[in-house]
DNA sequence: ATGAAAGCGCTAACAA
DNA sequence: TTGTTAGCGCTTTCAT
């Protein structure tokens, strides 16, 4: 006989039933607010619940109900993410808001290592969630494969490279980049360069393609400098490089606001006035855009809307509606401010 | 008879048993890598698992095992959080790393509305997690009460105001603020002000108290301006106010790096050179601190370490070790850079 | 080494 | 209106 701390066993539906002098079926009905319970039973059970301190075990309920009212939100590569990418937070919040309205619990899972990948895969197939939202999926991701295998309703934010026909939400990076570049051209700049970033992701590659589209014959690859990540510091160094190579540059499209902010620092350090000497535009319309001086002209990325749309897609699938396989592209208005 | 998509029922342990011609007990043993299984059974079962595409239902297993190998991480008030507070991301990552090493799944729950509070409370009491890490808890939070009621192992990051004896990890805001202010005094400044923030949280109040401690008799409340949140924009306006009121100010302690960055903008706009005319120091050592020019002297807040310590506390409690009720305070070295 | 059976906490169909 | 019972998918004695 052990004398370890008895660790207070949690009250179950049976304890409530015993206390109230009814069967567990009746208790279950009260808990789930069903009809056909006498007033006496009702109050006896409510009293018993309070007395024994009963709290329902949702996990057990889920097992029999075969649904969890929970949706996972999987985030990859977060190390720099939250610091440098203000979008991801907004996407999360958007998804959470929509799921919350439908009374679904969003559970966020972070994938930061090989081990995490394994564990998260197990979690997704383990019966804890009814669906999953995945942001920044990589090509041939084990998580994606598990999701496919078990047919878990899924929605991707951004288009995973290797999957042609899956539900996703995103923006048209290419045409957005083209639009803002055209706007920049319209301001009369003649030597327009670009700081491209993250060319290994389709967002990065597409933004460069859009830039190229807009410039047409006037495209000059000497005016393009590319950096690996959407980072402030990368913007600084790339702009320095560009200035050295092409001192007469008078317009810049930076692949993200953070990059643009860095570039603006470098421009100012080089004695160039913005927008007089050089006009600059960014991409994202994140908090960066309002912190620069002058404020940044940029492409508005509807981050919260992406989260909401992804959540709505999941919710629709759970209602049995066929997902929109082609994907959903959200509008990205150009926001014109002081930097160009 | 319905012709709806049959929605492919998931294979269970029973399907595997049937396919392999053994009992479910034996299958269970194989899945859990126990001894006493014949080589034939072993391989027959492995083949059957592959054939029927079996994936274990962890939720069902948890029900009988009475443990989930999962820990919740609850975040409040995220609206601005991810944009303005780079710490929270680092705390998460630290917690995730430590939990992951112990093969625990961290599930992040966002509380962004009254409704979320309800749902998250249910989730925590619903048998999905073995413990919980709570950041920025509010006083008399319903979530905190649920956690107490069911005796769920918990660790707080930062000290919740209304609970005297709970396990928490944090930093000593007061003595840290005192230290950096003393360093600032030592640079020979004679009119030192402070931009205080978030005085309704203990972090904010304690930083002001530390400032006061350092200044002693020389403390002058005309040199203190306070703002509601740790925000860049608040730093701008507070600094403008301070300059107007006390033009001869030559030193500033800002309650956070974001605030300091804002203040530096205002100082520069007012034509003051940093650190020649006025020295300024911040708090957090977040990404802000390296983006300012000159870079910011500040107090290093070990955000990742806080997450790791909180996770370690939970893990310890789950091992049955008594939690350190007094709380764990981490070191906060002063980082001296160019701004003062 | 393995099968049979009890049971984790709960819901739901069926009787009564 | 209520009690009884059969599971949800899994682990774990207890026999054998």
PDB file of N, CA, C and O in Angstrom, chain B residues 270-332:
ATOM      1  N   UNK B 270      14.854  66.517 -32.968  1.00  0.00           N
ATOM      2  CA  UNK B 270      15.027  67.764 -32.225  1.00  0.00           C
ATOM      3  C   UNK B 270      16.460  68.265 -32.318  1.00  0.00           C
ATOM      4  O   UNK B 270      16.840  69.213 -31.632  1.00  0.00           O
ATOM      5  N   UNK B 271      17.251  67.597 -33.119  1.00  0.00           N
ATOM      6  CA  UNK B 271      18.609  68.049 -33.340  1.00  0.00           C
ATOM      7  C   UNK B 271      19.606  67.673 -32.258  1.00  0.00           C
ATOM      8  O   UNK B 271      20.704  68.211 -32.213  1.00  0.00           O
ATOM      9  N   UNK B 272      19.243  66.730 -31.400  1.00  0.00           N
ATOM     10  CA  UNK B 272      20.193  66.310 -30.373  1.00  0.00           C
ATOM     11  C   UNK B 272      21.026  65.148 -30.888  1.00  0.00           C
ATOM     12  O   UNK B 272      20.493  64.211 -31.482  1.00  0.00           O
ATOM     13  N   UNK B 273      22.293  65.183 -30.596  1.00  0.00           N
ATOM     14  CA  UNK B 273      23.166  64.101 -31.011  1.00  0.00           C
ATOM     15  C   UNK B 273      23.256  63.066 -29.893  1.00  0.00           C
ATOM     16  O   UNK B 273      23.328  63.401 -28.712  1.00  0.00           O
ATOM     17  N   UNK B 274      23.243  61.789 -30.289  1.00  0.00           N
ATOM     18  CA  UNK B 274      23.335  60.690 -29.332  1.00  0.00           C
ATOM     19  C   UNK B 274      24.648  59.966 -29.578  1.00  0.00           C
ATOM     20  O   UNK B 274      24.924  59.596 -30.718  1.00  0.00           O
ATOM     21  N   UNK B 275      25.500  59.754 -28.591  1.00  0.00           N
ATOM     22  CA  UNK B 275      25.279  60.059 -27.174  1.00  0.00           C
ATOM     23  C   UNK B 275      25.871  61.399 -26.740  1.00  0.00           C
ATOM     24  O   UNK B 275      25.888  61.665 -25.542  1.00  0.00           O
ATOM     25  N   UNK B 276      26.334  62.230 -27.673  1.00  0.00           N
ATOM     26  CA  UNK B 276      27.027  63.439 -27.244  1.00  0.00           C
ATOM     27  C   UNK B 276      26.130  64.335 -26.384  1.00  0.00           C
ATOM     28  O   UNK B 276      26.433  64.598 -25.217  1.00  0.00           O
ATOM     29  N   UNK B 277      24.975  64.732 -26.953  1.00  0.00           N
ATOM     30  CA  UNK B 277      24.098  65.625 -26.201  1.00  0.00           C
ATOM     31  C   UNK B 277      23.297  64.889 -25.133  1.00  0.00           C
ATOM     32  O   UNK B 277      23.123  65.373 -24.024  1.00  0.00           O
ATOM     33  N   UNK B 278      22.791  63.756 -25.510  1.00  0.00           N
ATOM     34  CA  UNK B 278      22.042  62.982 -24.521  1.00  0.00           C
ATOM     35  C   UNK B 278      22.327  61.496 -24.684  1.00  0.00           C
ATOM     36  O   UNK B 278      22.380  60.967 -25.798  1.00  0.00           O
ATOM     37  N   UNK B 279      22.536  60.843 -23.535  1.00  0.00           N
ATOM     38  CA  UNK B 279      22.764  59.404 -23.528  1.00  0.00           C
ATOM     39  C   UNK B 279      21.447  58.707 -23.263  1.00  0.00           C
ATOM     40  O   UNK B 279      20.624  59.188 -22.483  1.00  0.00           O
ATOM     41  N   UNK B 280      21.219  57.578 -23.929  1.00  0.00           N
ATOM     42  CA  UNK B 280      19.944  56.894 -23.724  1.00  0.00           C
ATOM     43  C   UNK B 280      20.161  55.390 -23.570  1.00  0.00           C
ATOM     44  O   UNK B 280      21.023  54.811 -24.235  1.00  0.00           O
ATOM     45  N   UNK B 281      19.413  54.782 -22.681  1.00  0.00           N
ATOM     46  CA  UNK B 281      19.500  53.331 -22.481  1.00  0.00           C
ATOM     47  C   UNK B 281      18.095  52.735 -22.493  1.00  0.00           C
ATOM     48  O   UNK B 281      17.115  53.420 -22.212  1.00  0.00           O
ATOM     49  N   UNK B 282      18.039  51.464 -22.832  1.00  0.00           N
ATOM     50  CA  UNK B 282      16.741  50.799 -22.950  1.00  0.00           C
ATOM     51  C   UNK B 282      16.621  49.607 -22.023  1.00  0.00           C
ATOM     52  O   UNK B 282      17.312  49.519 -20.999  1.00  0.00           O
ATOM     53  N   UNK B 283      15.738  48.690 -22.393  1.00  0.00           N
ATOM     54  CA  UNK B 283      15.509  47.501 -21.583  1.00  0.00           C
ATOM     55  C   UNK B 283      14.962  46.411 -22.498  1.00  0.00           C
ATOM     56  O   UNK B 283      14.033  46.673 -23.270  1.00  0.00           O
ATOM     57  N   UNK B 284      15.533  45.236 -22.436  1.00  0.00           N
ATOM     58  CA  UNK B 284      15.080  44.025 -23.161  1.00  0.00           C
ATOM     59  C   UNK B 284      16.194  43.362 -23.963  1.00  0.00           C
ATOM     60  O   UNK B 284      16.246  42.149 -24.061  1.00  0.00           O
ATOM     61  N   UNK B 285      17.031  44.218 -24.589  1.00  0.00           N
ATOM     62  CA  UNK B 285      17.999  43.701 -25.544  1.00  0.00           C
ATOM     63  C   UNK B 285      17.307  42.899 -26.631  1.00  0.00           C
ATOM     64  O   UNK B 285      17.671  41.763 -26.930  1.00  0.00           O
ATOM     65  N   UNK B 286      16.287  43.490 -27.192  1.00  0.00           N
ATOM     66  CA  UNK B 286      15.558  42.842 -28.283  1.00  0.00           C
ATOM     67  C   UNK B 286      16.190  43.250 -29.610  1.00  0.00           C
ATOM     68  O   UNK B 286      17.202  43.947 -29.640  1.00  0.00           O
ATOM     69  N   UNK B 287      15.586  42.815 -30.695  1.00  0.00           N
ATOM     70  CA  UNK B 287      16.122  43.146 -32.011  1.00  0.00           C
ATOM     71  C   UNK B 287      16.183  44.658 -32.231  1.00  0.00           C
ATOM     72  O   UNK B 287      17.013  45.138 -33.001  1.00  0.00           O
ATOM     73  N   UNK B 288      15.318  45.388 -31.541  1.00  0.00           N
ATOM     74  CA  UNK B 288      15.350  46.850 -31.635  1.00  0.00           C
ATOM     75  C   UNK B 288      16.744  47.406 -31.326  1.00  0.00           C
ATOM     76  O   UNK B 288      17.187  48.363 -31.962  1.00  0.00           O
ATOM     77  N   UNK B 289      17.361  46.820 -30.340  1.00  0.00           N
ATOM     78  CA  UNK B 289      18.586  47.414 -29.798  1.00  0.00           C
ATOM     79  C   UNK B 289      19.715  47.488 -30.819  1.00  0.00           C
ATOM     80  O   UNK B 289      20.592  48.345 -30.735  1.00  0.00           O
ATOM     81  N   UNK B 290      19.673  46.588 -31.793  1.00  0.00           N
ATOM     82  CA  UNK B 290      20.750  46.595 -32.778  1.00  0.00           C
ATOM     83  C   UNK B 290      20.377  47.375 -34.029  1.00  0.00           C
ATOM     84  O   UNK B 290      21.208  47.589 -34.910  1.00  0.00           O
ATOM     85  N   UNK B 291      19.134  47.791 -34.097  1.00  0.00           N
ATOM     86  CA  UNK B 291      18.695  48.511 -35.285  1.00  0.00           C
ATOM     87  C   UNK B 291      18.839  50.012 -35.138  1.00  0.00           C
ATOM     88  O   UNK B 291      18.754  50.746 -36.107  1.00  0.00           O
ATOM     89  N   UNK B 292      18.991  50.460 -33.918  1.00  0.00           N
ATOM     90  CA  UNK B 292      19.107  51.895 -33.726  1.00  0.00           C
ATOM     91  C   UNK B 292      20.513  52.335 -34.109  1.00  0.00           C
ATOM     92  O   UNK B 292      21.431  51.514 -34.214  1.00  0.00           O
ATOM     93  N   UNK B 293      20.643  53.643 -34.302  1.00  0.00           N
ATOM     94  CA  UNK B 293      21.959  54.183 -34.598  1.00  0.00           C
ATOM     95  C   UNK B 293      22.198  55.377 -33.713  1.00  0.00           C
ATOM     96  O   UNK B 293      21.460  56.339 -33.819  1.00  0.00           O
ATOM     97  N   UNK B 294      23.165  55.352 -32.818  1.00  0.00           N
ATOM     98  CA  UNK B 294      24.039  54.214 -32.537  1.00  0.00           C
ATOM     99  C   UNK B 294      23.271  53.089 -31.853  1.00  0.00           C
ATOM    100  O   UNK B 294      22.159  53.303 -31.394  1.00  0.00           O
ATOM    101  N   UNK B 295      23.876  51.925 -31.801  1.00  0.00           N
ATOM    102  CA  UNK B 295      23.192  50.801 -31.169  1.00  0.00           C
ATOM    103  C   UNK B 295      22.977  51.090 -29.690  1.00  0.00           C
ATOM    104  O   UNK B 295      23.697  51.858 -29.068  1.00  0.00           O
ATOM    105  N   UNK B 296      21.977  50.407 -29.166  1.00  0.00           N
ATOM    106  CA  UNK B 296      21.440  50.783 -27.859  1.00  0.00           C
ATOM    107  C   UNK B 296      22.078  50.030 -26.689  1.00  0.00           C
ATOM    108  O   UNK B 296      22.189  48.808 -26.699  1.00  0.00           O
ATOM    109  N   UNK B 297      22.471  50.791 -25.664  1.00  0.00           N
ATOM    110  CA  UNK B 297      22.869  50.170 -24.396  1.00  0.00           C
ATOM    111  C   UNK B 297      21.586  49.774 -23.683  1.00  0.00           C
ATOM    112  O   UNK B 297      20.627  50.535 -23.637  1.00  0.00           O
ATOM    113  N   UNK B 298      21.582  48.572 -23.119  1.00  0.00           N
ATOM    114  CA  UNK B 298      20.310  48.077 -22.604  1.00  0.00           C
ATOM    115  C   UNK B 298      20.514  46.959 -21.585  1.00  0.00           C
ATOM    116  O   UNK B 298      21.644  46.537 -21.338  1.00  0.00           O
ATOM    117  N   UNK B 299      19.424  46.498 -21.008  1.00  0.00           N
ATOM    118  CA  UNK B 299      19.467  45.361 -20.089  1.00  0.00           C
ATOM    119  C   UNK B 299      19.097  44.108 -20.865  1.00  0.00           C
ATOM    120  O   UNK B 299      18.049  44.071 -21.517  1.00  0.00           O
ATOM    121  N   UNK B 300      19.940  43.134 -20.797  1.00  0.00           N
ATOM    122  CA  UNK B 300      19.640  41.907 -21.531  1.00  0.00           C
ATOM    123  C   UNK B 300      18.591  41.081 -20.810  1.00  0.00           C
ATOM    124  O   UNK B 300      18.782  40.641 -19.693  1.00  0.00           O
ATOM    125  N   UNK B 301      17.490  40.889 -21.472  1.00  0.00           N
ATOM    126  CA  UNK B 301      16.411  40.060 -20.935  1.00  0.00           C
ATOM    127  C   UNK B 301      16.540  38.675 -21.553  1.00  0.00           C
ATOM    128  O   UNK B 301      16.420  38.518 -22.766  1.00  0.00           O
ATOM    129  N   UNK B 302      16.774  37.647 -20.775  1.00  0.00           N
ATOM    130  CA  UNK B 302      17.039  36.323 -21.340  1.00  0.00           C
ATOM    131  C   UNK B 302      15.741  35.626 -21.720  1.00  0.00           C
ATOM    132  O   UNK B 302      15.337  34.643 -21.097  1.00  0.00           O
ATOM    133  N   UNK B 303      15.112  36.119 -22.778  1.00  0.00           N
ATOM    134  CA  UNK B 303      13.778  35.633 -23.135  1.00  0.00           C
ATOM    135  C   UNK B 303      13.757  34.126 -23.374  1.00  0.00           C
ATOM    136  O   UNK B 303      12.922  33.403 -22.831  1.00  0.00           O
ATOM    137  N   UNK B 304      14.690  33.674 -24.165  1.00  0.00           N
ATOM    138  CA  UNK B 304      14.722  32.243 -24.451  1.00  0.00           C
ATOM    139  C   UNK B 304      14.929  31.445 -23.165  1.00  0.00           C
ATOM    140  O   UNK B 304      14.279  30.418 -22.940  1.00  0.00           O
ATOM    141  N   UNK B 305      15.808  31.956 -22.324  1.00  0.00           N
ATOM    142  CA  UNK B 305      16.065  31.297 -21.046  1.00  0.00           C
ATOM    143  C   UNK B 305      14.824  31.219 -20.174  1.00  0.00           C
ATOM    144  O   UNK B 305      14.610  30.236 -19.460  1.00  0.00           O
ATOM    145  N   UNK B 306      13.991  32.241 -20.241  1.00  0.00           N
ATOM    146  CA  UNK B 306      12.748  32.217 -19.463  1.00  0.00           C
ATOM    147  C   UNK B 306      11.856  31.076 -19.927  1.00  0.00           C
ATOM    148  O   UNK B 306      11.283  30.343 -19.118  1.00  0.00           O
ATOM    149  N   UNK B 307      11.764  30.938 -21.233  1.00  0.00           N
ATOM    150  CA  UNK B 307      10.958  29.848 -21.779  1.00  0.00           C
ATOM    151  C   UNK B 307      11.506  28.491 -21.362  1.00  0.00           C
ATOM    152  O   UNK B 307      10.766  27.599 -20.965  1.00  0.00           O
ATOM    153  N   UNK B 308      12.824  28.378 -21.442  1.00  0.00           N
ATOM    154  CA  UNK B 308      13.450  27.100 -21.073  1.00  0.00           C
ATOM    155  C   UNK B 308      13.217  26.796 -19.604  1.00  0.00           C
ATOM    156  O   UNK B 308      12.896  25.661 -19.224  1.00  0.00           O
ATOM    157  N   UNK B 309      13.369  27.812 -18.765  1.00  0.00           N
ATOM    158  CA  UNK B 309      13.208  27.594 -17.331  1.00  0.00           C
ATOM    159  C   UNK B 309      11.768  27.224 -16.985  1.00  0.00           C
ATOM    160  O   UNK B 309      11.518  26.351 -16.141  1.00  0.00           O
ATOM    161  N   UNK B 310      10.826  27.877 -17.647  1.00  0.00           N
ATOM    162  CA  UNK B 310       9.421  27.568 -17.392  1.00  0.00           C
ATOM    163  C   UNK B 310       9.133  26.116 -17.777  1.00  0.00           C
ATOM    164  O   UNK B 310       8.482  25.365 -17.040  1.00  0.00           O
ATOM    165  N   UNK B 311       9.633  25.727 -18.933  1.00  0.00           N
ATOM    166  CA  UNK B 311       9.424  24.357 -19.392  1.00  0.00           C
ATOM    167  C   UNK B 311      10.082  23.367 -18.430  1.00  0.00           C
ATOM    168  O   UNK B 311       9.494  22.337 -18.071  1.00  0.00           O
ATOM    169  N   UNK B 312      11.282  23.697 -17.991  1.00  0.00           N
ATOM    170  CA  UNK B 312      11.993  22.809 -17.069  1.00  0.00           C
ATOM    171  C   UNK B 312      11.205  22.659 -15.765  1.00  0.00           C
ATOM    172  O   UNK B 312      11.150  21.576 -15.176  1.00  0.00           O
ATOM    173  N   UNK B 313      10.593  23.749 -15.341  1.00  0.00           N
ATOM    174  CA  UNK B 313       9.794  23.698 -14.122  1.00  0.00           C
ATOM    175  C   UNK B 313       8.629  22.714 -14.278  1.00  0.00           C
ATOM    176  O   UNK B 313       8.368  21.876 -13.414  1.00  0.00           O
ATOM    177  N   UNK B 314       7.936  22.828 -15.388  1.00  0.00           N
ATOM    178  CA  UNK B 314       6.824  21.908 -15.663  1.00  0.00           C
ATOM    179  C   UNK B 314       7.321  20.464 -15.679  1.00  0.00           C
ATOM    180  O   UNK B 314       6.753  19.593 -15.026  1.00  0.00           O
ATOM    181  N   UNK B 315       8.374  20.247 -16.412  1.00  0.00           N
ATOM    182  CA  UNK B 315       8.910  18.893 -16.537  1.00  0.00           C
ATOM    183  C   UNK B 315       9.254  18.331 -15.161  1.00  0.00           C
ATOM    184  O   UNK B 315       8.980  17.158 -14.859  1.00  0.00           O
ATOM    185  N   UNK B 316       9.842  19.177 -14.322  1.00  0.00           N
ATOM    186  CA  UNK B 316      10.162  18.747 -12.972  1.00  0.00           C
ATOM    187  C   UNK B 316       8.919  18.362 -12.192  1.00  0.00           C
ATOM    188  O   UNK B 316       8.867  17.297 -11.563  1.00  0.00           O
ATOM    189  N   UNK B 317       7.924  19.186 -12.268  1.00  0.00           N
ATOM    190  CA  UNK B 317       6.681  18.891 -11.560  1.00  0.00           C
ATOM    191  C   UNK B 317       6.078  17.578 -12.045  1.00  0.00           C
ATOM    192  O   UNK B 317       5.538  16.799 -11.263  1.00  0.00           O
ATOM    193  N   UNK B 318       6.173  17.342 -13.337  1.00  0.00           N
ATOM    194  CA  UNK B 318       5.601  16.106 -13.883  1.00  0.00           C
ATOM    195  C   UNK B 318       6.386  14.885 -13.406  1.00  0.00           C
ATOM    196  O   UNK B 318       5.855  13.787 -13.349  1.00  0.00           O
ATOM    197  N   UNK B 319       7.644  15.120 -13.060  1.00  0.00           N
ATOM    198  CA  UNK B 319       8.440  14.036 -12.506  1.00  0.00           C
ATOM    199  C   UNK B 319       8.147  13.867 -11.022  1.00  0.00           C
ATOM    200  O   UNK B 319       8.715  12.993 -10.370  1.00  0.00           O
ATOM    201  N   UNK B 320       7.306  14.716 -10.490  1.00  0.00           N
ATOM    202  CA  UNK B 320       6.945  14.598  -9.089  1.00  0.00           C
ATOM    203  C   UNK B 320       7.791  15.442  -8.156  1.00  0.00           C
ATOM    204  O   UNK B 320       7.617  15.407  -6.943  1.00  0.00           O
ATOM    205  N   UNK B 321       8.707  16.227  -8.729  1.00  0.00           N
ATOM    206  CA  UNK B 321       9.513  17.094  -7.878  1.00  0.00           C
ATOM    207  C   UNK B 321       8.674  18.274  -7.403  1.00  0.00           C
ATOM    208  O   UNK B 321       7.865  18.797  -8.150  1.00  0.00           O
ATOM    209  N   UNK B 322       8.873  18.707  -6.173  1.00  0.00           N
ATOM    210  CA  UNK B 322       8.128  19.865  -5.687  1.00  0.00           C
ATOM    211  C   UNK B 322       8.596  21.119  -6.406  1.00  0.00           C
ATOM    212  O   UNK B 322       9.799  21.324  -6.569  1.00  0.00           O
ATOM    213  N   UNK B 323       7.673  21.944  -6.878  1.00  0.00           N
ATOM    214  CA  UNK B 323       8.053  23.153  -7.600  1.00  0.00           C
ATOM    215  C   UNK B 323       8.715  24.169  -6.673  1.00  0.00           C
ATOM    216  O   UNK B 323       8.476  24.168  -5.472  1.00  0.00           O
ATOM    217  N   UNK B 324       9.549  25.003  -7.271  1.00  0.00           N
ATOM    218  CA  UNK B 324      10.208  26.040  -6.484  1.00  0.00           C
ATOM    219  C   UNK B 324       9.263  27.224  -6.342  1.00  0.00           C
ATOM    220  O   UNK B 324       9.187  28.095  -7.207  1.00  0.00           O
ATOM    221  N   UNK B 325       8.531  27.243  -5.230  1.00  0.00           N
ATOM    222  CA  UNK B 325       7.438  28.186  -5.073  1.00  0.00           C
ATOM    223  C   UNK B 325       7.874  29.642  -5.066  1.00  0.00           C
ATOM    224  O   UNK B 325       7.142  30.530  -5.494  1.00  0.00           O
ATOM    225  N   UNK B 326       9.047  29.892  -4.566  1.00  0.00           N
ATOM    226  CA  UNK B 326       9.486  31.286  -4.486  1.00  0.00           C
ATOM    227  C   UNK B 326       9.693  31.906  -5.845  1.00  0.00           C
ATOM    228  O   UNK B 326       9.724  33.117  -5.985  1.00  0.00           O
ATOM    229  N   UNK B 327       9.839  31.078  -6.856  1.00  0.00           N
ATOM    230  CA  UNK B 327      10.084  31.620  -8.180  1.00  0.00           C
ATOM    231  C   UNK B 327      11.557  31.563  -8.525  1.00  0.00           C
ATOM    232  O   UNK B 327      12.417  31.447  -7.655  1.00  0.00           O
ATOM    233  N   UNK B 328      11.830  31.620  -9.805  1.00  0.00           N
ATOM    234  CA  UNK B 328      13.202  31.571 -10.296  1.00  0.00           C
ATOM    235  C   UNK B 328      13.488  32.877 -11.018  1.00  0.00           C
ATOM    236  O   UNK B 328      12.770  33.238 -11.944  1.00  0.00           O
ATOM    237  N   UNK B 329      14.528  33.565 -10.586  1.00  0.00           N
ATOM    238  CA  UNK B 329      14.880  34.823 -11.249  1.00  0.00           C
ATOM    239  C   UNK B 329      16.151  34.638 -12.060  1.00  0.00           C
ATOM    240  O   UNK B 329      17.161  34.161 -11.546  1.00  0.00           O
ATOM    241  N   UNK B 330      16.083  35.012 -13.314  1.00  0.00           N
ATOM    242  CA  UNK B 330      17.245  34.858 -14.189  1.00  0.00           C
ATOM    243  C   UNK B 330      18.097  36.121 -14.216  1.00  0.00           C
ATOM    244  O   UNK B 330      17.606  37.222 -13.997  1.00  0.00           O
ATOM    245  N   UNK B 331      19.361  35.920 -14.537  1.00  0.00           N
ATOM    246  CA  UNK B 331      20.305  37.037 -14.603  1.00  0.00           C
ATOM    247  C   UNK B 331      19.994  37.968 -15.771  1.00  0.00           C
ATOM    248  O   UNK B 331      19.575  37.519 -16.840  1.00  0.00           O
ATOM    249  N   UNK B 332      20.250  39.253 -15.574  1.00  0.00           N
ATOM    250  CA  UNK B 332      19.992  40.237 -16.626  1.00  0.00           C
ATOM    251  C   UNK B 332      21.181  41.175 -16.774  1.00  0.00           C
ATOM    252  O   UNK B 332      21.157  42.296 -16.282  1.00  0.00           O
TER     253      UNK B 332
END
